[in-house]
Short mmCIF file of N, CA and C in Angstrom, two decimals:
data_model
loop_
_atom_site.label_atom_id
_atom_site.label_comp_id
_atom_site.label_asym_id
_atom_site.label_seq_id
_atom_site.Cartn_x
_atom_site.Cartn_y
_atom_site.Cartn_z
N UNK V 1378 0.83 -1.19 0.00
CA UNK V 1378 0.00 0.00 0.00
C UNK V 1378 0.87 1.25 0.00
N UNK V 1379 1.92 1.16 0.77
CA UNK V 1379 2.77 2.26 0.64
C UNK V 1379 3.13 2.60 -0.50
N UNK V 1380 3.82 1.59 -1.21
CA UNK V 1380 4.28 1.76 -2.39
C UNK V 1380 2.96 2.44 -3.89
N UNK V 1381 1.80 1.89 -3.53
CA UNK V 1381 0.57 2.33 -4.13
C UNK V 1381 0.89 4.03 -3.87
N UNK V 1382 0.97 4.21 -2.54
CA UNK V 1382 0.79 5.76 -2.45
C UNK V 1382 1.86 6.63 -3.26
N UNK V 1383 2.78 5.97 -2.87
CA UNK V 1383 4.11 6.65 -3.49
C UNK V 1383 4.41 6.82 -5.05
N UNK V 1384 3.74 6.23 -5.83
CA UNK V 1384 3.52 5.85 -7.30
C UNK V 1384 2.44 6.87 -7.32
N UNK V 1385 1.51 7.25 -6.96
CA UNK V 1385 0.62 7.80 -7.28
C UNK V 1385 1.33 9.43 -7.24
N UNK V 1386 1.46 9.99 -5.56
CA UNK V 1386 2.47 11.19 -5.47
C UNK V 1386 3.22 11.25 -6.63
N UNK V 1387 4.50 10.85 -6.90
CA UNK V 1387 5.24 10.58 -7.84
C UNK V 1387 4.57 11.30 -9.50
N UNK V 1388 3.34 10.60 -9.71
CA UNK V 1388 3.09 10.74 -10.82
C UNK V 1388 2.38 12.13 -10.72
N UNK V 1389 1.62 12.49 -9.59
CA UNK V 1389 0.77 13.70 -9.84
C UNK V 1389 2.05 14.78 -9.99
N UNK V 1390 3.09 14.11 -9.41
CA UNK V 1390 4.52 15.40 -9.19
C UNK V 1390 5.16 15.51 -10.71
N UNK V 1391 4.56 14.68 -11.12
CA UNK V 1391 4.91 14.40 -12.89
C UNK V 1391 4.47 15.24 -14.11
N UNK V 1392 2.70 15.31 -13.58
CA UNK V 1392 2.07 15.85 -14.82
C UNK V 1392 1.09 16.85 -14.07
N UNK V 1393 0.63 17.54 -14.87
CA UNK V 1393 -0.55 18.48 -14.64
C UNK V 1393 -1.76 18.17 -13.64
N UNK V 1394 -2.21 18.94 -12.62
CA UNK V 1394 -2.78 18.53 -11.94
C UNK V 1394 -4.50 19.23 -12.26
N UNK V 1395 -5.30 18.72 -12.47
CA UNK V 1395 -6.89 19.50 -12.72
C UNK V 1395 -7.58 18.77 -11.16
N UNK V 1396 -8.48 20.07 -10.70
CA UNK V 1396 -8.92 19.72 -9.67
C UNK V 1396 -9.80 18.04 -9.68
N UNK V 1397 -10.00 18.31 -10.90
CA UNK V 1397 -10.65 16.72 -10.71
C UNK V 1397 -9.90 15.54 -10.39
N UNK V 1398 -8.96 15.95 -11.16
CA UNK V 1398 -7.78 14.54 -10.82
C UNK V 1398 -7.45 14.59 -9.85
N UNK V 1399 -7.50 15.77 -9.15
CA UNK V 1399 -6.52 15.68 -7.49
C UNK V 1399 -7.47 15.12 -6.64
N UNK V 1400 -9.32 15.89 -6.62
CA UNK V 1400 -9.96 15.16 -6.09
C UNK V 1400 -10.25 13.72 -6.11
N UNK V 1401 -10.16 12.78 -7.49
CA UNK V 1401 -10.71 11.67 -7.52
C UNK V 1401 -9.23 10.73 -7.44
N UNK V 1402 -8.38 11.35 -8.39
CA UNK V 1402 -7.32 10.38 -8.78
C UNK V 1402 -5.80 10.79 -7.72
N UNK V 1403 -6.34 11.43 -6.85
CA UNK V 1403 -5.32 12.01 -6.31
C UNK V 1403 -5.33 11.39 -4.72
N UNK V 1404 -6.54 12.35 -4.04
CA UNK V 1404 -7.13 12.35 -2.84
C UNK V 1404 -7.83 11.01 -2.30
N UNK V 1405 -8.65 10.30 -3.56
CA UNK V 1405 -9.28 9.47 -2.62
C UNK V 1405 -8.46 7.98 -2.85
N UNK V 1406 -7.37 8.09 -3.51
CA UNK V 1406 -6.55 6.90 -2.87
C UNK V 1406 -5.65 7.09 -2.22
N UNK V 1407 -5.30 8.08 -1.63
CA UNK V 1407 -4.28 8.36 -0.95
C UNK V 1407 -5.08 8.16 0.32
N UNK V 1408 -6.03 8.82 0.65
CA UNK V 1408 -7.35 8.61 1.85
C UNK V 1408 -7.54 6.85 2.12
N UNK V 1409 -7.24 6.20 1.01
CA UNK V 1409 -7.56 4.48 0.81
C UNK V 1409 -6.43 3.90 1.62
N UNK V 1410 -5.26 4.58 0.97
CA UNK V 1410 -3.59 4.15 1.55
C UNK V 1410 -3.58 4.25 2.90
N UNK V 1411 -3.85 5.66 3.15
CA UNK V 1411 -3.21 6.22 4.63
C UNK V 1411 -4.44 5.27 5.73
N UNK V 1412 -5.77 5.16 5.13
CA UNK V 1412 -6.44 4.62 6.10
C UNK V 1412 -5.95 3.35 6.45
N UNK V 1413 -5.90 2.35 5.06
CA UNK V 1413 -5.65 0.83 5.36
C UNK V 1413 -4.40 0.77 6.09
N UNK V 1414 -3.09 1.90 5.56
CA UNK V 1414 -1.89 1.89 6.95
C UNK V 1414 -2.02 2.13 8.32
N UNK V 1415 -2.58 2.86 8.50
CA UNK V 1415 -3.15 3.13 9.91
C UNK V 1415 -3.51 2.03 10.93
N UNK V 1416 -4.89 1.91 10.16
CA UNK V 1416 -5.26 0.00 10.36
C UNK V 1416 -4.68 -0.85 10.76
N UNK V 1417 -4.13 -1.06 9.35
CA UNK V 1417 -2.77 -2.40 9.68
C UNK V 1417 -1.95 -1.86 10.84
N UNK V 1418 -1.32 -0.78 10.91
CA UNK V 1418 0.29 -0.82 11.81
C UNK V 1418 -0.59 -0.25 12.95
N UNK V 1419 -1.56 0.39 13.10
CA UNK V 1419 -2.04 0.47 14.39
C UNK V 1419 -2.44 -0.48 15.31
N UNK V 1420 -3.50 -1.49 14.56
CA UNK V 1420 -4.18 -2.80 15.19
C UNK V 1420 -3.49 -3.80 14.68
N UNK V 1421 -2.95 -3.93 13.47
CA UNK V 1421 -2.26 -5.31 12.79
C UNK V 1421 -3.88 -6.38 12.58
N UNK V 1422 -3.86 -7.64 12.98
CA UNK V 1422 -4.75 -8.35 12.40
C UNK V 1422 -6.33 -8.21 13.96
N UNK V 1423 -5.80 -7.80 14.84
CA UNK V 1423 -6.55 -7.33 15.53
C UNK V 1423 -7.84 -6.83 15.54
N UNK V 1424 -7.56 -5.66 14.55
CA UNK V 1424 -8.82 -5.03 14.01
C UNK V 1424 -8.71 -4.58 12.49
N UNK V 1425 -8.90 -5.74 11.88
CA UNK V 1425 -8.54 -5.93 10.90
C UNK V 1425 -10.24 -5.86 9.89
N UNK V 1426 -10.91 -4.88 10.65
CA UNK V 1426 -11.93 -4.47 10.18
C UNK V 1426 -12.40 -3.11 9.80
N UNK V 1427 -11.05 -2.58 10.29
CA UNK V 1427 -10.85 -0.92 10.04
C UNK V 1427 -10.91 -1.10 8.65
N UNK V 1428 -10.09 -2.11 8.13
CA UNK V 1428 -9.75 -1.85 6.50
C UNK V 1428 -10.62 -1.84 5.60
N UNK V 1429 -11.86 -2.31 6.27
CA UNK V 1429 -13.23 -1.69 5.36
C UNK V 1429 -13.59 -0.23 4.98
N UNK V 1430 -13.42 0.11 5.94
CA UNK V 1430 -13.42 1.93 5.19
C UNK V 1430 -12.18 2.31 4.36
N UNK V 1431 -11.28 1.71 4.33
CA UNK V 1431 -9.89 2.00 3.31
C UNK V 1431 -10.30 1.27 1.94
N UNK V 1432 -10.93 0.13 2.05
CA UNK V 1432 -11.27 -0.51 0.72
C UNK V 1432 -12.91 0.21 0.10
N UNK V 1433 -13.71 0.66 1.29
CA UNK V 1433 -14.62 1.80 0.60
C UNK V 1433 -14.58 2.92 -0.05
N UNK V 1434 -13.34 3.37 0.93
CA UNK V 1434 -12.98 4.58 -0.58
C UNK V 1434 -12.21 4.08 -1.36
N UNK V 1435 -11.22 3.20 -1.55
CA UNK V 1435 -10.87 2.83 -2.61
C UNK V 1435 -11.65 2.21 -3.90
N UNK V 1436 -12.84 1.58 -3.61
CA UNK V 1436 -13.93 0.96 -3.92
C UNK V 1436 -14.75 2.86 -4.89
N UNK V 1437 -14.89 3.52 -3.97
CA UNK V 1437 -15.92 5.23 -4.09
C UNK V 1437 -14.34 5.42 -5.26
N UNK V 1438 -13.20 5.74 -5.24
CA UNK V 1438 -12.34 5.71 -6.11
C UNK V 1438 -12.60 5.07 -7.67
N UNK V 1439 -12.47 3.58 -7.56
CA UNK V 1439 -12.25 2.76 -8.57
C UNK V 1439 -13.98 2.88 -9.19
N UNK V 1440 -15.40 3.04 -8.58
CA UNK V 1440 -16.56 3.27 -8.78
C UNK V 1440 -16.24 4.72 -9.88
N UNK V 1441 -15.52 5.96 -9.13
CA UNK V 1441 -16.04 7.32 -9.81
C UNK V 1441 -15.43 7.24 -10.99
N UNK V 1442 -13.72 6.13 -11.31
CA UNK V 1442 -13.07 6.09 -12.44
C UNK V 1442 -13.31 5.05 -13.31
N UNK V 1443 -14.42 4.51 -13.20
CA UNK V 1443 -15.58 3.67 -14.01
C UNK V 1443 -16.09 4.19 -15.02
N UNK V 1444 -16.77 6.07 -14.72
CA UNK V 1444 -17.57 6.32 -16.03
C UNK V 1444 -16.77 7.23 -16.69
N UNK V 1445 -15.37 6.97 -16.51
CA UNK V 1445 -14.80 7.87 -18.02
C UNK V 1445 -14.41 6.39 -18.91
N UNK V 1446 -14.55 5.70 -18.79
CA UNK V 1446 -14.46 4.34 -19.49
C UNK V 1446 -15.10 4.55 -20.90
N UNK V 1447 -15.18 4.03 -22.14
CA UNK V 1447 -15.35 3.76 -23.28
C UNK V 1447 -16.67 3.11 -23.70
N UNK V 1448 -17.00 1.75 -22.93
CA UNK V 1448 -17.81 1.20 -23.26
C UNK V 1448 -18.31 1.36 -22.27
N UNK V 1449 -19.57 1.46 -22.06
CA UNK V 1449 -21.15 1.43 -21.19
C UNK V 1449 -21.01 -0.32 -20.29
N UNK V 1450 -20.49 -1.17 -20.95
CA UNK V 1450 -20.84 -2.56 -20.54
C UNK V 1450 -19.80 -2.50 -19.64
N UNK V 1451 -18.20 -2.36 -19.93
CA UNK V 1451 -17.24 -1.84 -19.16
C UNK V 1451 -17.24 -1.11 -18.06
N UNK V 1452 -17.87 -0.43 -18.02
CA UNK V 1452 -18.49 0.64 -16.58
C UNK V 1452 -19.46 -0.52 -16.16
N UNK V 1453 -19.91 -0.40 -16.65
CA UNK V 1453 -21.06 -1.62 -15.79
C UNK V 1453 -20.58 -2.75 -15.14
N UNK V 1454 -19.74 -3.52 -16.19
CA UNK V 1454 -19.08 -5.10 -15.39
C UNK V 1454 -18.60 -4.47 -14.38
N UNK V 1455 -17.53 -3.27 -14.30
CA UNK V 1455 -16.72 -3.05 -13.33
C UNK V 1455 -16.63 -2.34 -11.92
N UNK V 1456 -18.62 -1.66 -12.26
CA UNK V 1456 -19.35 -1.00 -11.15
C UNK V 1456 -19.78 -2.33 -10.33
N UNK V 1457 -20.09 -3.64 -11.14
CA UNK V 1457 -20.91 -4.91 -10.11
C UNK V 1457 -19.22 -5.52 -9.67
N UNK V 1458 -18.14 -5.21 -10.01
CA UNK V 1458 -17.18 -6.04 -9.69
C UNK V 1458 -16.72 -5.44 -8.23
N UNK V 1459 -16.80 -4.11 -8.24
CA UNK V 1459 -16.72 -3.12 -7.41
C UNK V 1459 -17.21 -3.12 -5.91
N UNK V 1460 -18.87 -3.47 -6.54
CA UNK V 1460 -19.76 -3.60 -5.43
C UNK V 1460 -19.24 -4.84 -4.47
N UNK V 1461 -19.33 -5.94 -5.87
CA UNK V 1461 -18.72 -6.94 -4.95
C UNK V 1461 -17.50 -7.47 -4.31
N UNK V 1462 -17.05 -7.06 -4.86
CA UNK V 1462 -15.43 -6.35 -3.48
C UNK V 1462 -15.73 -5.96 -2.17
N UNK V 1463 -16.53 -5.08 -2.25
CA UNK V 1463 -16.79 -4.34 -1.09
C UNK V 1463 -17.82 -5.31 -0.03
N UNK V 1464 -18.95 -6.25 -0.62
CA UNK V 1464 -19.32 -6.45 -0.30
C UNK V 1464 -18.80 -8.07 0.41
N UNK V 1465 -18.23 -8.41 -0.55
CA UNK V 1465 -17.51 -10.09 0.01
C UNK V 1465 -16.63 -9.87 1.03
N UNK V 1466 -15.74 -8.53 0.93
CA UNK V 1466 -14.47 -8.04 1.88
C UNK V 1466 -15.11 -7.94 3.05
N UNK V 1467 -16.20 -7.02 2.70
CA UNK V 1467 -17.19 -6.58 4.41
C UNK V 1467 -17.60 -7.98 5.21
N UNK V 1468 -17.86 -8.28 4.55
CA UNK V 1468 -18.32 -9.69 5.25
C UNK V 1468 -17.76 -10.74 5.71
N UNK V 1469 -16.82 -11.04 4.46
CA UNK V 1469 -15.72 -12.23 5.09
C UNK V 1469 -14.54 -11.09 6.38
N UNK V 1470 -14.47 -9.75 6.20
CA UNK V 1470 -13.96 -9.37 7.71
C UNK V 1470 -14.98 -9.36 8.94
N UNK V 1471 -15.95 -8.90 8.87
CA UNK V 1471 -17.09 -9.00 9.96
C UNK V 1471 -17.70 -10.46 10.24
N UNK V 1472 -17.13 -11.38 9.65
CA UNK V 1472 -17.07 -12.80 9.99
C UNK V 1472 -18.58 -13.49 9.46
N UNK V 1473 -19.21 -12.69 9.01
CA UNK V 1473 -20.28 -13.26 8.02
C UNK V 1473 -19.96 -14.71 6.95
N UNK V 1474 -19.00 -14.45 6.62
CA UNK V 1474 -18.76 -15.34 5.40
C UNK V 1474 -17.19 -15.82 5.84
N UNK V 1475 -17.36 -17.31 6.91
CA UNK V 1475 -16.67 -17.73 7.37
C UNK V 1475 -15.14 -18.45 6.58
N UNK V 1476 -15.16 -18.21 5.61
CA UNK V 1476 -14.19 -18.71 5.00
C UNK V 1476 -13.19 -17.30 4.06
N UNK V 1477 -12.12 -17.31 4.47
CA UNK V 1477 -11.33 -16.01 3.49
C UNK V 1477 -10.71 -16.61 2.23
N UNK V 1478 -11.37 -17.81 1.42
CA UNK V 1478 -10.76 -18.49 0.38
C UNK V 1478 -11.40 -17.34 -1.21
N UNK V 1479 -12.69 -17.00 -0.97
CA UNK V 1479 -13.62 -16.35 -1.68
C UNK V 1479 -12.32 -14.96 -2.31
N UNK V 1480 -11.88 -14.39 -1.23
CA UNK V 1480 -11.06 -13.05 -1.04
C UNK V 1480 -9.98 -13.16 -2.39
N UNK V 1481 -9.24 -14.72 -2.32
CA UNK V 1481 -8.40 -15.05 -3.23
C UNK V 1481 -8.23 -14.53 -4.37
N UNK V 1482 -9.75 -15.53 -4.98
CA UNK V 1482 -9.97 -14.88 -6.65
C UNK V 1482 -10.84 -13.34 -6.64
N UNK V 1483 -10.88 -13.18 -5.78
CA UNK V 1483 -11.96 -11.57 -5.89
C UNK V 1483 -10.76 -10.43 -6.31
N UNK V 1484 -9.55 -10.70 -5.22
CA UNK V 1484 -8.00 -9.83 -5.52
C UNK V 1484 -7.46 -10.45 -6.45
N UNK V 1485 -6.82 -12.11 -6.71
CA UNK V 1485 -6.21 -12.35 -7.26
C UNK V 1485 -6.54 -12.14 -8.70
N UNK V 1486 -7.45 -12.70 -9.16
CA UNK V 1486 -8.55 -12.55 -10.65
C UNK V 1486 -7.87 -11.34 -11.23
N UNK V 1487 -8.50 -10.06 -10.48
CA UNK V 1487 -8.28 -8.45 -11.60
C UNK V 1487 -7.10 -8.33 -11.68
N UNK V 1488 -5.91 -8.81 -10.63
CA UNK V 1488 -4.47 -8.02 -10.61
C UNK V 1488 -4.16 -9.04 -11.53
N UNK V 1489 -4.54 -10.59 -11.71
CA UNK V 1489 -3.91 -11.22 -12.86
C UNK V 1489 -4.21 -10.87 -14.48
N UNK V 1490 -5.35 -10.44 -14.40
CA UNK V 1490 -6.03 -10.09 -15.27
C UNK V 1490 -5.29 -8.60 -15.81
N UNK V 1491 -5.26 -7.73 -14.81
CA UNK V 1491 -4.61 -6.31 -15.40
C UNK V 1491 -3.27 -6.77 -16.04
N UNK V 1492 -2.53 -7.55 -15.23
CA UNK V 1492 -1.17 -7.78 -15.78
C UNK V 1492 -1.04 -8.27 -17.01
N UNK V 1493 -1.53 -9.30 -17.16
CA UNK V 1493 -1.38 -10.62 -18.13
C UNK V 1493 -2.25 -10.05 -19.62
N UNK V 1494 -3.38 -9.08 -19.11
CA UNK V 1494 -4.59 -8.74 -20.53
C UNK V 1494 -3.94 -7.65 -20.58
N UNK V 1495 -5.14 -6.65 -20.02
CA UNK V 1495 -4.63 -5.06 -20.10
C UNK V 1495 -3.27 -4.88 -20.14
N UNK V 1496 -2.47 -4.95 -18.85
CA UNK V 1496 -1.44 -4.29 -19.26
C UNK V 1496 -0.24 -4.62 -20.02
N UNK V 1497 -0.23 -5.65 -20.85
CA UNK V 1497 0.38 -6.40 -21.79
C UNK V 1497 0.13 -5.50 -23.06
N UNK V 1498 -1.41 -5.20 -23.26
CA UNK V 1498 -1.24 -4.76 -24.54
C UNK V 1498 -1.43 -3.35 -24.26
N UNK V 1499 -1.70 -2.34 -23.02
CA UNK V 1499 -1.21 -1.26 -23.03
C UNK V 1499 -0.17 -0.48 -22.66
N UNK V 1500 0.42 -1.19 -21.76
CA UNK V 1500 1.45 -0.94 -21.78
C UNK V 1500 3.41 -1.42 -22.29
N UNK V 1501 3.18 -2.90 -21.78
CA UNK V 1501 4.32 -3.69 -22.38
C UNK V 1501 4.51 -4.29 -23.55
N UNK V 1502 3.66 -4.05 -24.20
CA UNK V 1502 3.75 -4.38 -25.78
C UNK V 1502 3.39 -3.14 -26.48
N UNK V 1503 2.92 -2.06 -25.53
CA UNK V 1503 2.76 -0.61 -26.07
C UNK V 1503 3.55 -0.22 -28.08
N UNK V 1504 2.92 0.05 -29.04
CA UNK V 1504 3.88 0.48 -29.95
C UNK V 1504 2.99 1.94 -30.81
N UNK V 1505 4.06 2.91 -30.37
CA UNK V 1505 5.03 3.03 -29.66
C UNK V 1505 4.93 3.00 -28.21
N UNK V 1506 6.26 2.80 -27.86
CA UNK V 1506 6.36 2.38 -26.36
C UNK V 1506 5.60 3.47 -25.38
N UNK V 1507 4.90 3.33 -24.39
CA UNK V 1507 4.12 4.16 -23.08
C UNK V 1507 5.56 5.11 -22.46
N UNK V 1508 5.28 6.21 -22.39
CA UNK V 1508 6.74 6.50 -21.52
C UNK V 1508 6.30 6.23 -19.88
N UNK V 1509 7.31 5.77 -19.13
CA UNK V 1509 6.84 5.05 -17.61
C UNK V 1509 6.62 6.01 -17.26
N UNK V 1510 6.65 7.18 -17.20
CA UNK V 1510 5.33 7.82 -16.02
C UNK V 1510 4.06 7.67 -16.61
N UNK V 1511 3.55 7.09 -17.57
CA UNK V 1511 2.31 6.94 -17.77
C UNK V 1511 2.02 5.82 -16.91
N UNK V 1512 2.69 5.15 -16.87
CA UNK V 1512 2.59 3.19 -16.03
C UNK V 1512 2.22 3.88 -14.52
N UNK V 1513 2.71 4.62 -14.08
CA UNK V 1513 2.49 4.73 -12.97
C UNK V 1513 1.10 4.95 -11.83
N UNK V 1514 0.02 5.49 -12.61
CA UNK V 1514 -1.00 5.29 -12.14
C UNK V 1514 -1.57 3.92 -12.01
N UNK V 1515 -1.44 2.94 -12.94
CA UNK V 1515 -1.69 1.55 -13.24
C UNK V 1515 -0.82 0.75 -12.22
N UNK V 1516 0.71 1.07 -12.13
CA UNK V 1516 1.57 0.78 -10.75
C UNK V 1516 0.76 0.79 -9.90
N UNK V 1517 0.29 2.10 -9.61
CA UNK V 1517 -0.74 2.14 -8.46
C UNK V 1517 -1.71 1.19 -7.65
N UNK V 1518 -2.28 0.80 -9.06
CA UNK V 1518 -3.48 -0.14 -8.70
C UNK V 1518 -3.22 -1.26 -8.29
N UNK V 1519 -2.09 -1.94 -9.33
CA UNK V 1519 -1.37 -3.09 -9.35
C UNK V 1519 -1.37 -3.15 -7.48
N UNK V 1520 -0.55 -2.14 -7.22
CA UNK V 1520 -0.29 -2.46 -5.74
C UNK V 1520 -1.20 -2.45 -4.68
N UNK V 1521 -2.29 -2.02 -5.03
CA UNK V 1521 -3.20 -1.39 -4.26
C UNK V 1521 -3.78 -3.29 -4.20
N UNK V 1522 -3.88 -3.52 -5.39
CA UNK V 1522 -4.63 -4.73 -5.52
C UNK V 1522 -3.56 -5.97 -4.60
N UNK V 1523 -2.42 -5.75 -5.05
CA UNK V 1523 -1.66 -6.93 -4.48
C UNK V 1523 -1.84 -6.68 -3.07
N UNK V 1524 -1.59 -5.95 -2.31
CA UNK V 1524 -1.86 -5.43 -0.83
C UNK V 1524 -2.98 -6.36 -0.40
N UNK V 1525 -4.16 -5.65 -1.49
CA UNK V 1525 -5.14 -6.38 -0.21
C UNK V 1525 -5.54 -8.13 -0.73
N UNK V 1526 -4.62 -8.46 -1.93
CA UNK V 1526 -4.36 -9.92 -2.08
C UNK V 1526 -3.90 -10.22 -0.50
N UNK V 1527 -3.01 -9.57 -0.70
CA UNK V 1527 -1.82 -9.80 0.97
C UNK V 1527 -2.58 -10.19 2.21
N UNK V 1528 -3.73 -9.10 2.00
CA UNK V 1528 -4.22 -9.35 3.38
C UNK V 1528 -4.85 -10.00 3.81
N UNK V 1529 -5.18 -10.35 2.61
CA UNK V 1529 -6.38 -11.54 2.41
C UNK V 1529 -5.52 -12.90 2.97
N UNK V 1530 -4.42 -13.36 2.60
CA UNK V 1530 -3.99 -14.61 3.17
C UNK V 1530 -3.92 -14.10 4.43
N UNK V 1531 -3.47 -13.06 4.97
CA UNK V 1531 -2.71 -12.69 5.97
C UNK V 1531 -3.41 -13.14 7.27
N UNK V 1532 -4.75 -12.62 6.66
CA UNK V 1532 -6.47 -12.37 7.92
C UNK V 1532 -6.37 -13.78 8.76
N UNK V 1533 -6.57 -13.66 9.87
CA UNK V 1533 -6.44 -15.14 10.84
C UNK V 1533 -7.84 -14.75 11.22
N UNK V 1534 -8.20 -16.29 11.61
CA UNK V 1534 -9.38 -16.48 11.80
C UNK V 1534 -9.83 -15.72 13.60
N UNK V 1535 -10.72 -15.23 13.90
CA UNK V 1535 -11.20 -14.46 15.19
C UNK V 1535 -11.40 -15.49 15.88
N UNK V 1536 -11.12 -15.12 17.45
CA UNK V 1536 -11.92 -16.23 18.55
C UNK V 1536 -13.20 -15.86 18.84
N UNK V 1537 -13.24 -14.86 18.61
CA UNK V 1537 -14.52 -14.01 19.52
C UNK V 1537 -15.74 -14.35 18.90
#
């Protein structure tokens, strides 16, 4: 997650900033970062339910950068993919949904998917080549996503 934040800084320190971008593409993952750090290094697996409001705005994030998308169906798959992030995460942390195996493919799926689809043919097979500060918002996600892959094994089961 750190590294999510730092890729992001980095890049806004890169290019032009419009209030929109600072508000959406700026602010509310950095608000995602700093919360889920907090979380983690404050409580560690303890209260490991804080990180629901870090994956809600990240979630209110990845939701608002849905409708500059291209295709209508695209915004759509990725508004229900969204929801359900939020909603499987909430639950399998609030102990609703006793098993954290679900969490796997919910993180693992898109970050394999960005790598291996998307960012193969937009960026690493780019022609002409992407210059890397463009990668860097996509860095972002990448990490944002692997993180809460992370945490997902990480989560131990509650006594309480």
């Amino acid at each position: 997650m750190t590294a999510a934040g730092l890729l992001r800084i980095l890049y806004f320190c890169l290019t032009p900033l419009t209030p929109y971008l600072f508000w959406i593409h700026l602010l509310l993952p950095l608000t995602a970062v700093v919360l889920f750090l907090a979380a983690v290094i404050r409580y560690g697996e303890t209260e490991s339910r804080l990180t629901v409001v870090s994956v809600f705005t990240g979630v209110l994030f990845f939701f608002l950068k849905s409708f500059t998308f291209a295709a209508v169906i695209h915004t759509v798959l990725c508004i229900l993919l969204y929801i359900t992030v939020f909603v499987l995460y909430t639950l399998t942390i609030f102990g609703y949904i006793r098993t954290k195996l679900l969490l796997y493919p919910l993180f693992g799926l898109p970050l394999a998917y960005h790598i291996f689809i998307e960012d193969m043919k937009l960026y690493i097979l780019a022609d002409p080549p992407v210059p890397f500060v463009e990668w860097l918002p996509e860095l972002s996600v990448l990490c944002i996503m692997a993180a809460l892959l992370s945490l997902s094994v990480g989560i131990q089961k509650r006594n309480t």
